[in-house]
PDB file of N, CA and C in Angstrom:
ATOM      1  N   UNK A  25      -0.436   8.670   3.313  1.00 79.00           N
ATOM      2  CA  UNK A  25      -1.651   8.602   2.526  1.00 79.00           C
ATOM      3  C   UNK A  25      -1.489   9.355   1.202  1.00 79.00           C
ATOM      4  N   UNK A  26      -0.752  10.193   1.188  1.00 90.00           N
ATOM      5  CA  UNK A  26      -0.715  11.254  -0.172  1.00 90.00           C
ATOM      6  C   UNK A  26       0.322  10.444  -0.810  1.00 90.00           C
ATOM      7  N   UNK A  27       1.013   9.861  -0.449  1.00 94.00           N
ATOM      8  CA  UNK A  27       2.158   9.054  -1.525  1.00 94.00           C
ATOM      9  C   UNK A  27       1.046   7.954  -1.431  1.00 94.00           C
ATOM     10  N   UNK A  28       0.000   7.568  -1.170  1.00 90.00           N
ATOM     11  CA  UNK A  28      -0.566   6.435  -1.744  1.00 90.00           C
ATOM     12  C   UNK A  28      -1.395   6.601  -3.184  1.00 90.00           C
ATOM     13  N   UNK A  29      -1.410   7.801  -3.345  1.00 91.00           N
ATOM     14  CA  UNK A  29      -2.673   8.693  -3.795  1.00 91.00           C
ATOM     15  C   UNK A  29      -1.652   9.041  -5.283  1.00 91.00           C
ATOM     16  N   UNK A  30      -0.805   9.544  -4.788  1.00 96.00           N
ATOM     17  CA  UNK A  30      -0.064   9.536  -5.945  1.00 96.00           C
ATOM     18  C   UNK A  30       0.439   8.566  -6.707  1.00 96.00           C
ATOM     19  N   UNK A  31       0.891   7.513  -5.693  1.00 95.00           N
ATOM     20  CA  UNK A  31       1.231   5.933  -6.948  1.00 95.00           C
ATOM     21  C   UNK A  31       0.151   6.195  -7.374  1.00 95.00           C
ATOM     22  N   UNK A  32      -1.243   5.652  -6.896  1.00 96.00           N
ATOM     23  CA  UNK A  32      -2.411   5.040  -8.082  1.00 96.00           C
ATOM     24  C   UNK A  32      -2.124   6.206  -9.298  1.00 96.00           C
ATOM     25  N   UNK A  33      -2.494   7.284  -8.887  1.00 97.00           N
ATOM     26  CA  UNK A  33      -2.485   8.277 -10.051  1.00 97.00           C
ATOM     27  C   UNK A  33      -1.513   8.101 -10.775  1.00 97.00           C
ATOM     28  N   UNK A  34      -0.375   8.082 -10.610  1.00 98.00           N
ATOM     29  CA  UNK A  34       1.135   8.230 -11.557  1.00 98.00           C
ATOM     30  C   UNK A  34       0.325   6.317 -12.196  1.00 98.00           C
ATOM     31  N   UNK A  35       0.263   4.731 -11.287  1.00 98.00           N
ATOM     32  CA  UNK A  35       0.013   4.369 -12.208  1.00 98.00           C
ATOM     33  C   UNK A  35      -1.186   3.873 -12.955  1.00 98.00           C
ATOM     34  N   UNK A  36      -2.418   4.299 -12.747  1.00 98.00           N
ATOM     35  CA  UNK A  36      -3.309   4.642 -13.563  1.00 98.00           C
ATOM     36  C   UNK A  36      -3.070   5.289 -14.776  1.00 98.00           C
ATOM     37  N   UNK A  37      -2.307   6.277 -14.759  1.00 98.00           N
ATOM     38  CA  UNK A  37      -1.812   7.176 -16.186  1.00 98.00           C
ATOM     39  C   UNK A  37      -0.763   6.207 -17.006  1.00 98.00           C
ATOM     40  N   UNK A  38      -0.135   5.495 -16.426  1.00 98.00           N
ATOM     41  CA  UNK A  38       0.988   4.858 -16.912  1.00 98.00           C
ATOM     42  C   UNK A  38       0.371   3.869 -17.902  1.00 98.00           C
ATOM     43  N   UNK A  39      -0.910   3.035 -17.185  1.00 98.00           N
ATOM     44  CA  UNK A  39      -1.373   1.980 -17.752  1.00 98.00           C
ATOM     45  C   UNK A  39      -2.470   2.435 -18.948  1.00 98.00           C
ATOM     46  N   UNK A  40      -2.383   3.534 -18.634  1.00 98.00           N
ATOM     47  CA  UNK A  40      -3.459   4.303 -20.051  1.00 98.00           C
ATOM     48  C   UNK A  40      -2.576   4.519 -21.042  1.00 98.00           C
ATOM     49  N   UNK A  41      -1.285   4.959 -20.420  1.00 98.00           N
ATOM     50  CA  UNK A  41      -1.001   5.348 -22.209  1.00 98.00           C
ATOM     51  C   UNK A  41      -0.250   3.814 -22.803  1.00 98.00           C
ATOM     52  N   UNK A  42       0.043   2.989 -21.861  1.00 98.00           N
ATOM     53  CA  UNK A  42       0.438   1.717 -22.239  1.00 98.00           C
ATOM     54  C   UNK A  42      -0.422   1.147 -22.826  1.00 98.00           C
ATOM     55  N   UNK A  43      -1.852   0.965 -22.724  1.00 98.00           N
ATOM     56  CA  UNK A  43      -2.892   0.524 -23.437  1.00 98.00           C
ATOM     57  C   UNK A  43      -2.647   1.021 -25.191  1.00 98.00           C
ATOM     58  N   UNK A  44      -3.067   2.252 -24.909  1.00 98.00           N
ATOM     59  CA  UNK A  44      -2.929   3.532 -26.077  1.00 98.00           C
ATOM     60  C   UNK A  44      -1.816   2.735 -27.103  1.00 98.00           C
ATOM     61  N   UNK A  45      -0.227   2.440 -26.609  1.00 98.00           N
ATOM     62  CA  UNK A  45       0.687   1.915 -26.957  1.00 98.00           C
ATOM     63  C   UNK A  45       0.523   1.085 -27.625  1.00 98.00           C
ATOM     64  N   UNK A  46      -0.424  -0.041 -27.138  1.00 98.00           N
ATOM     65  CA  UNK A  46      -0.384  -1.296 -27.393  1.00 98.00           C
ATOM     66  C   UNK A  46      -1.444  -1.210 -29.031  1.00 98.00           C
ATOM     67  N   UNK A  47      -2.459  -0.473 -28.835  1.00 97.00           N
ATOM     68  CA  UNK A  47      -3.309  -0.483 -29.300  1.00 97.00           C
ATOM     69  C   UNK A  47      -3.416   0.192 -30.726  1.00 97.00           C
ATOM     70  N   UNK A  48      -2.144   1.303 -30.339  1.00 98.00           N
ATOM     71  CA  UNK A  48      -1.536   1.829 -31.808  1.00 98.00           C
ATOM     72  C   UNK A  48      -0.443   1.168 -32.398  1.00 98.00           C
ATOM     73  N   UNK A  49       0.385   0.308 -31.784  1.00 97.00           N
ATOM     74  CA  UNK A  49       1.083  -1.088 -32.154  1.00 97.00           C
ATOM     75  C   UNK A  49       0.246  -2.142 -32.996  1.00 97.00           C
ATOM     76  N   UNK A  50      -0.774  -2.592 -32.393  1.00 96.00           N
ATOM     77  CA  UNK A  50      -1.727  -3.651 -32.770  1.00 96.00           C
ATOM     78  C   UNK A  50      -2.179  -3.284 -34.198  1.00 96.00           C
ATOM     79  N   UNK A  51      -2.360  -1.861 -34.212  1.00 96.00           N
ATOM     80  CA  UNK A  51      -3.061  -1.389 -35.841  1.00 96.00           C
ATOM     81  C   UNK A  51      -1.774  -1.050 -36.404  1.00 96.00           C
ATOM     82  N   UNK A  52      -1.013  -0.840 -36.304  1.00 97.00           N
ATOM     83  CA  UNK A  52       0.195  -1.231 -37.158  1.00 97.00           C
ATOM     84  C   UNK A  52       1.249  -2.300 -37.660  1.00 97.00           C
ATOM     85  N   UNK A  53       0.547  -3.363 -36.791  1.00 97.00           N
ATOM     86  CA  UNK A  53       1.209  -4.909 -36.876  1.00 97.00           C
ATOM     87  C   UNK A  53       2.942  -4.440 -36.346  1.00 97.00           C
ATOM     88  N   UNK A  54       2.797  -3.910 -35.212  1.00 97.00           N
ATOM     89  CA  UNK A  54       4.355  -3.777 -34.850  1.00 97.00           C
ATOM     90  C   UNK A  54       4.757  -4.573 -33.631  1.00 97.00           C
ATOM     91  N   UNK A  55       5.444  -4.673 -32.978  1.00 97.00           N
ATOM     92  CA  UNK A  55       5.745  -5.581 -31.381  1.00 97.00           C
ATOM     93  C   UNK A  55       4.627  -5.036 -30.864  1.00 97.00           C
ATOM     94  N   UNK A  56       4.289  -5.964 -29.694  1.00 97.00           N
ATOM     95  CA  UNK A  56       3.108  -6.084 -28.769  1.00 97.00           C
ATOM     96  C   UNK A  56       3.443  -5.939 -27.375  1.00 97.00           C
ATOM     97  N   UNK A  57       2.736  -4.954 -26.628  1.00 97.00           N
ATOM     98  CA  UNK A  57       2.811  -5.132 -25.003  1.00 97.00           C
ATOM     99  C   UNK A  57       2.408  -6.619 -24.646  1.00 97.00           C
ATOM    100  N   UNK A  58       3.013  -7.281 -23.907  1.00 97.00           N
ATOM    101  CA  UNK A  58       2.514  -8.669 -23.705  1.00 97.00           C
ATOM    102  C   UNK A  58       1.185  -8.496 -22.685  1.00 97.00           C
ATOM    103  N   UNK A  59       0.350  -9.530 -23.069  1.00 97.00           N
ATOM    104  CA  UNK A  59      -0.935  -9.338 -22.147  1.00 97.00           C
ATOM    105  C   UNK A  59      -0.890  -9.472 -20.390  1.00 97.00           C
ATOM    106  N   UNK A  60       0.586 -10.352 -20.497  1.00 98.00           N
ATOM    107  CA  UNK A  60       0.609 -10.625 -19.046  1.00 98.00           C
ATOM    108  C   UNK A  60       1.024  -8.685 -17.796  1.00 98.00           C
ATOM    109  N   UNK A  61       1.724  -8.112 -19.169  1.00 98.00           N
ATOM    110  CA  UNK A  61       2.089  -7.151 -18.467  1.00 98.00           C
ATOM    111  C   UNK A  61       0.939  -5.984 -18.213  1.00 98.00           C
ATOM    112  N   UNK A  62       0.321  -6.093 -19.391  1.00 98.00           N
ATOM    113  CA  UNK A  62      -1.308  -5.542 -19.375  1.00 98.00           C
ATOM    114  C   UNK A  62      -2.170  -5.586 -17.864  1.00 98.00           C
ATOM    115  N   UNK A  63      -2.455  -7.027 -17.695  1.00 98.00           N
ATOM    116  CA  UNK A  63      -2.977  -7.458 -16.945  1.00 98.00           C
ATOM    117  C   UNK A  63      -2.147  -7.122 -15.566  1.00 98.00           C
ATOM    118  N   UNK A  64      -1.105  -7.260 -15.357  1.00 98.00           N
ATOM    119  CA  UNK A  64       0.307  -7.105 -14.113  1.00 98.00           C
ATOM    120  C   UNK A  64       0.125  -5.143 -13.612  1.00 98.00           C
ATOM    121  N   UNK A  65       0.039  -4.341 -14.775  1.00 98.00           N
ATOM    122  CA  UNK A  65      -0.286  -3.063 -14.565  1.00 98.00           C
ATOM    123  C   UNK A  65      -1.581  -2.786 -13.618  1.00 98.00           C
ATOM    124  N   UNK A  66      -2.805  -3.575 -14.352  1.00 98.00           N
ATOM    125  CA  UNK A  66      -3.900  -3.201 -13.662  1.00 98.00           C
ATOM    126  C   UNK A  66      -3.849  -3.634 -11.925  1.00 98.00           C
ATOM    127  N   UNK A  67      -3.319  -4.799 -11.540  1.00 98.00           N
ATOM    128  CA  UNK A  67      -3.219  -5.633 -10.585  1.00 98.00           C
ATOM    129  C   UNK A  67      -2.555  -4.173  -9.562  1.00 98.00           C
ATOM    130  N   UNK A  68      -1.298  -3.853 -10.037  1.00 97.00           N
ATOM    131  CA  UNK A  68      -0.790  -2.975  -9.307  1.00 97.00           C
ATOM    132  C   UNK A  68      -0.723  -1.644  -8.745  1.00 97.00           C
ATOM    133  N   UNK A  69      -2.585  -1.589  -9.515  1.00 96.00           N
ATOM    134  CA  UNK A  69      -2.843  -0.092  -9.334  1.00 96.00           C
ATOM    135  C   UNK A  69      -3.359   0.622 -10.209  1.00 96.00           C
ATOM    136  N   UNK A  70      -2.973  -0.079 -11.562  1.00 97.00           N
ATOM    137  CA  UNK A  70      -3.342   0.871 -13.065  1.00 97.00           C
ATOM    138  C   UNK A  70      -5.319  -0.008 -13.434  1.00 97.00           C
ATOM    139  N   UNK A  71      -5.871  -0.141 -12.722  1.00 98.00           N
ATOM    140  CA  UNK A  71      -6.549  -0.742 -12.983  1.00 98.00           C
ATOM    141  C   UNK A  71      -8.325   0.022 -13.331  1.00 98.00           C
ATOM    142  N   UNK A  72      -8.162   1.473 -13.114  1.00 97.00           N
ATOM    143  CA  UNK A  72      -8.956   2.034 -13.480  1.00 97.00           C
ATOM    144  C   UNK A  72      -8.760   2.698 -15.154  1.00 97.00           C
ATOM    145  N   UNK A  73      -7.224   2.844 -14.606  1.00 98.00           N
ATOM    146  CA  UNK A  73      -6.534   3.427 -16.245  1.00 98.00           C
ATOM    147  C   UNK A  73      -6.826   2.102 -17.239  1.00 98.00           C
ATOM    148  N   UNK A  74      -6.897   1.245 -17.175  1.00 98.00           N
ATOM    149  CA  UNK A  74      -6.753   0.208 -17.959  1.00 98.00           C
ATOM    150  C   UNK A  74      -8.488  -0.076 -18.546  1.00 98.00           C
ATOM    151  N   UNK A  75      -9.581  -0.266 -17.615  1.00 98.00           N
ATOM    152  CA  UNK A  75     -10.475  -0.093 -18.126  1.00 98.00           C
ATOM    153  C   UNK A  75     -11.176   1.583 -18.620  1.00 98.00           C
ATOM    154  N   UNK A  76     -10.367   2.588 -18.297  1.00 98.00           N
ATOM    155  CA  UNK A  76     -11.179   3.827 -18.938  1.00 98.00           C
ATOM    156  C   UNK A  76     -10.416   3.814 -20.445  1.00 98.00           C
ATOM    157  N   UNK A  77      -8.646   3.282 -20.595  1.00 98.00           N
ATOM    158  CA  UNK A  77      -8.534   2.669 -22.142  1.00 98.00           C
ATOM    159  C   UNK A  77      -8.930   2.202 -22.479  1.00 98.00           C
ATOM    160  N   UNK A  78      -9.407   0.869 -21.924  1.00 97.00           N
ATOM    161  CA  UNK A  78     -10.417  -0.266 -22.819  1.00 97.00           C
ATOM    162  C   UNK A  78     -11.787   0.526 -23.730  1.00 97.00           C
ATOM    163  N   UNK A  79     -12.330   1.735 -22.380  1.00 97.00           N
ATOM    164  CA  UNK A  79     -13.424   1.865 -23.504  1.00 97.00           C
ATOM    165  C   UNK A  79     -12.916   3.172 -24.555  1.00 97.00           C
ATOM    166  N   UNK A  80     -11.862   4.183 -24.085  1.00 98.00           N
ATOM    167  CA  UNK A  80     -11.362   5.116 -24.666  1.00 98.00           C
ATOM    168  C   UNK A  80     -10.832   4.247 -26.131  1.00 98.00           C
ATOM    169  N   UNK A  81      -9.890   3.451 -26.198  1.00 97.00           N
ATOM    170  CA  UNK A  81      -9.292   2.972 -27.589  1.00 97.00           C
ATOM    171  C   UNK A  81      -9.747   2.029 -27.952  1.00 97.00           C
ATOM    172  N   UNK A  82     -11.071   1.157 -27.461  1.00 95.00           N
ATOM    173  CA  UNK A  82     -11.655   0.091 -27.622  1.00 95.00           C
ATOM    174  C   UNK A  82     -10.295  -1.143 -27.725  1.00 95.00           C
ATOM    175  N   UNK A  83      -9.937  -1.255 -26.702  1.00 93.00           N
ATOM    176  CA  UNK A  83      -8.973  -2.239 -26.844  1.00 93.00           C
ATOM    177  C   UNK A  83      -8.631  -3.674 -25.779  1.00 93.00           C
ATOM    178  N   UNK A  84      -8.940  -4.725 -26.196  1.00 94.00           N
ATOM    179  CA  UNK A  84      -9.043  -5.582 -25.280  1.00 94.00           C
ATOM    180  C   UNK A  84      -9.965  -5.971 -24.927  1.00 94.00           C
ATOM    181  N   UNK A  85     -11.750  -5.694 -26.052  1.00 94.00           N
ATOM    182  CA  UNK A  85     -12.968  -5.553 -25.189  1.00 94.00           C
ATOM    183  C   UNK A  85     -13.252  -7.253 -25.482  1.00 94.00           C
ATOM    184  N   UNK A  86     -13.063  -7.486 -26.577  1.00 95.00           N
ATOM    185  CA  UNK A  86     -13.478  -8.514 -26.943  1.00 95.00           C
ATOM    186  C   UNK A  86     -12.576  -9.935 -26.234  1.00 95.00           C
ATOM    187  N   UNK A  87     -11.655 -10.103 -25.046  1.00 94.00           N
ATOM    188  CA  UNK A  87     -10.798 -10.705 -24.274  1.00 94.00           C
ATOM    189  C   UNK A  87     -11.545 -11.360 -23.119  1.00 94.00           C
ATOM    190  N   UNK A  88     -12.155 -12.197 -22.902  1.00 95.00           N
ATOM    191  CA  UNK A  88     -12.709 -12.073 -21.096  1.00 95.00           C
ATOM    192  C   UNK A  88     -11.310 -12.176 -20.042  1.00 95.00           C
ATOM    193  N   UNK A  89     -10.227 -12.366 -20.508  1.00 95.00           N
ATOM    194  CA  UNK A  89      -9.475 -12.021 -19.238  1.00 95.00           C
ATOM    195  C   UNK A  89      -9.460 -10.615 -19.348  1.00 95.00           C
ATOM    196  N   UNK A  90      -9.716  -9.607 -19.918  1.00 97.00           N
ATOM    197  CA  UNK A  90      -9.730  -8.278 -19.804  1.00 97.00           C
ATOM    198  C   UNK A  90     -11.008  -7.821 -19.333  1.00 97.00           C
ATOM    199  N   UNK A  91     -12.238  -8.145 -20.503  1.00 96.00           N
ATOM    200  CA  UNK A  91     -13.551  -7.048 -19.969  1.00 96.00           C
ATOM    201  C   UNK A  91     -14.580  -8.316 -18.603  1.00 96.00           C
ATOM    202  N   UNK A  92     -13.407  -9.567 -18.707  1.00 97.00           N
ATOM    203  CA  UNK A  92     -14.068 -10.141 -17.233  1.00 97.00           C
ATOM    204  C   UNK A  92     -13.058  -9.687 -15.665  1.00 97.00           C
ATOM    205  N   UNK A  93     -11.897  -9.802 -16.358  1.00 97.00           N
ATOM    206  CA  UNK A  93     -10.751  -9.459 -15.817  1.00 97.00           C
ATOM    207  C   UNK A  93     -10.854  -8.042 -14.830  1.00 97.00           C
ATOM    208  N   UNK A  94     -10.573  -7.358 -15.253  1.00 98.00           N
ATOM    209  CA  UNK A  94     -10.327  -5.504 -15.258  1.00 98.00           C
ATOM    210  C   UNK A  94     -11.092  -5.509 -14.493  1.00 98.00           C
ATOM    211  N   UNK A  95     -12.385  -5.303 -14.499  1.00 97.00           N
ATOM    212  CA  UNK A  95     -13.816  -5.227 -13.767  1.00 97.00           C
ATOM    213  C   UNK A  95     -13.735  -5.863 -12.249  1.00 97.00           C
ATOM    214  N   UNK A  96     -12.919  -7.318 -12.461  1.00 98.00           N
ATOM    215  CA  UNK A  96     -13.052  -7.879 -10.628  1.00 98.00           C
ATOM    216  C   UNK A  96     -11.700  -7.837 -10.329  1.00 98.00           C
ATOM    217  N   UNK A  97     -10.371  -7.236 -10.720  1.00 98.00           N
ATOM    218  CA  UNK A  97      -9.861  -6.648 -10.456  1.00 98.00           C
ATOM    219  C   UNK A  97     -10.216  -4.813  -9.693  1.00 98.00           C
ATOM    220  N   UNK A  98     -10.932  -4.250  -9.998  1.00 97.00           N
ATOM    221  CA  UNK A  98     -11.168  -3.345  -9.553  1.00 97.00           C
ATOM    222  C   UNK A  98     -12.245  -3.452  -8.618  1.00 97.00           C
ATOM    223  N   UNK A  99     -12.900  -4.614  -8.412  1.00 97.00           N
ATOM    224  CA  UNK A  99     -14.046  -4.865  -7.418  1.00 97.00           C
ATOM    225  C   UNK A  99     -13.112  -5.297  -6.301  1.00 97.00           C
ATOM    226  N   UNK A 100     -12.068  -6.149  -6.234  1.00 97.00           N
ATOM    227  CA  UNK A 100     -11.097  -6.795  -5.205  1.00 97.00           C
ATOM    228  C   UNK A 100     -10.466  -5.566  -4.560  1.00 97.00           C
ATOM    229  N   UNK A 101      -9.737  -4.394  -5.630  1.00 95.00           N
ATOM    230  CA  UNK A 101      -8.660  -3.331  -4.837  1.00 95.00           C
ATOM    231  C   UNK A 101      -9.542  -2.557  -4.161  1.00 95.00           C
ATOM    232  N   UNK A 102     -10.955  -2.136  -4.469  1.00 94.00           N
ATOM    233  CA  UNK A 102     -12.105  -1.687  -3.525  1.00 94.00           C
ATOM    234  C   UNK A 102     -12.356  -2.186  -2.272  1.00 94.00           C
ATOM    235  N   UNK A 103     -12.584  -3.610  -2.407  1.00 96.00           N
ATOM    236  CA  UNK A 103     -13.133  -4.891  -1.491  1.00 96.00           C
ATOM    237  C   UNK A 103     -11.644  -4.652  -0.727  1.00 96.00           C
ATOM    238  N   UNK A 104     -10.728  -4.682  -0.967  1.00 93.00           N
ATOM    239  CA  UNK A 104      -9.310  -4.604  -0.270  1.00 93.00           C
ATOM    240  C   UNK A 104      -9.330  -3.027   0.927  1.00 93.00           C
ATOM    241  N   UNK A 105      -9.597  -2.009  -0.082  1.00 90.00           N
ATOM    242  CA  UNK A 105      -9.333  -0.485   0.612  1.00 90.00           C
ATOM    243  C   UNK A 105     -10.522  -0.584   1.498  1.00 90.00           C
ATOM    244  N   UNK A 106     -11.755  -1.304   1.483  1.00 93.00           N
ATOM    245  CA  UNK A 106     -12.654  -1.046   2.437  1.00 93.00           C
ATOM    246  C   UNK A 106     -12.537  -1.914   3.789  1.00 93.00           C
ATOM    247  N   UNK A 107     -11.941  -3.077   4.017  1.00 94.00           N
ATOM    248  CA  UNK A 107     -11.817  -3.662   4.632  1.00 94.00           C
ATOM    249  C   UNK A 107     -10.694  -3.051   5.756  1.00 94.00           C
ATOM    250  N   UNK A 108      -9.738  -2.581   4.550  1.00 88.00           N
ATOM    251  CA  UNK A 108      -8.913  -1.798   5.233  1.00 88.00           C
ATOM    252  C   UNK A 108      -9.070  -0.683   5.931  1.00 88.00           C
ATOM    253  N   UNK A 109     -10.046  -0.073   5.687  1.00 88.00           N
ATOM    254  CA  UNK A 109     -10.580   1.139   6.083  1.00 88.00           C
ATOM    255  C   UNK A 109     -11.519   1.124   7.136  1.00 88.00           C
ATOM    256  N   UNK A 110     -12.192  -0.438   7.376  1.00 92.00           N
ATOM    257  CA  UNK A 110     -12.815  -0.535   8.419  1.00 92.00           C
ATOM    258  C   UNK A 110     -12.040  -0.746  10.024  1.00 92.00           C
ATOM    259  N   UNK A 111     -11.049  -1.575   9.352  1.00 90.00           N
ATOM    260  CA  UNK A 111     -10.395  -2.540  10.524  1.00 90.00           C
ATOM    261  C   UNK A 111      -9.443  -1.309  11.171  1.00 90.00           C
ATOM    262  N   UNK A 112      -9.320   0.175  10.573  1.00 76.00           N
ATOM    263  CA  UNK A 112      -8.297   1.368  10.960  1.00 76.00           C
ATOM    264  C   UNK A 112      -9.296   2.458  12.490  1.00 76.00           C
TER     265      UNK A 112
END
């Protein structure tokens, strides 16, 4: 359980400063995090980090695969841990 606790955390942080990345890239017209990997972060865990960047660097708000995205992504890994948590 504590190494579960720690992925999310290690990647929640990961996908924040990757946002951050992307987002100070974007205002500099430099290479781009691709959206698929954006989106691939949150899926795997970074998915709280990804929407507390969205509203921290305002980035991605205006996307609905992001501010529709992110949101039922994080309703599913909930809907996932509770189910799981019942059936234990």
């Amino acid at each position: 359980m504590k190494e579960i606790f720690i992925y999310i955390l290690c990647m929640n942080f990961i996908t924040f400063i990757i946002y951050g990345i992307d987002k100070y890239k974007a205002k500099k017209n430099l290479w781009r995090v691709p959206e698929k990997t954006l989106v691939l972060l949150a899926i795997f865990g970074g998915s709280i980090g990804a929407l507390a960047a969205m509203g921290v660097f305002h980035h991605k708000t205006r996307k609905p695969k992001f501010y529709i995205g992110v949101p039922f992504i994080i309703f599913a890994q909930i809907s996932i841990v509770c189910i799981i948590w019942n059936m234990s």
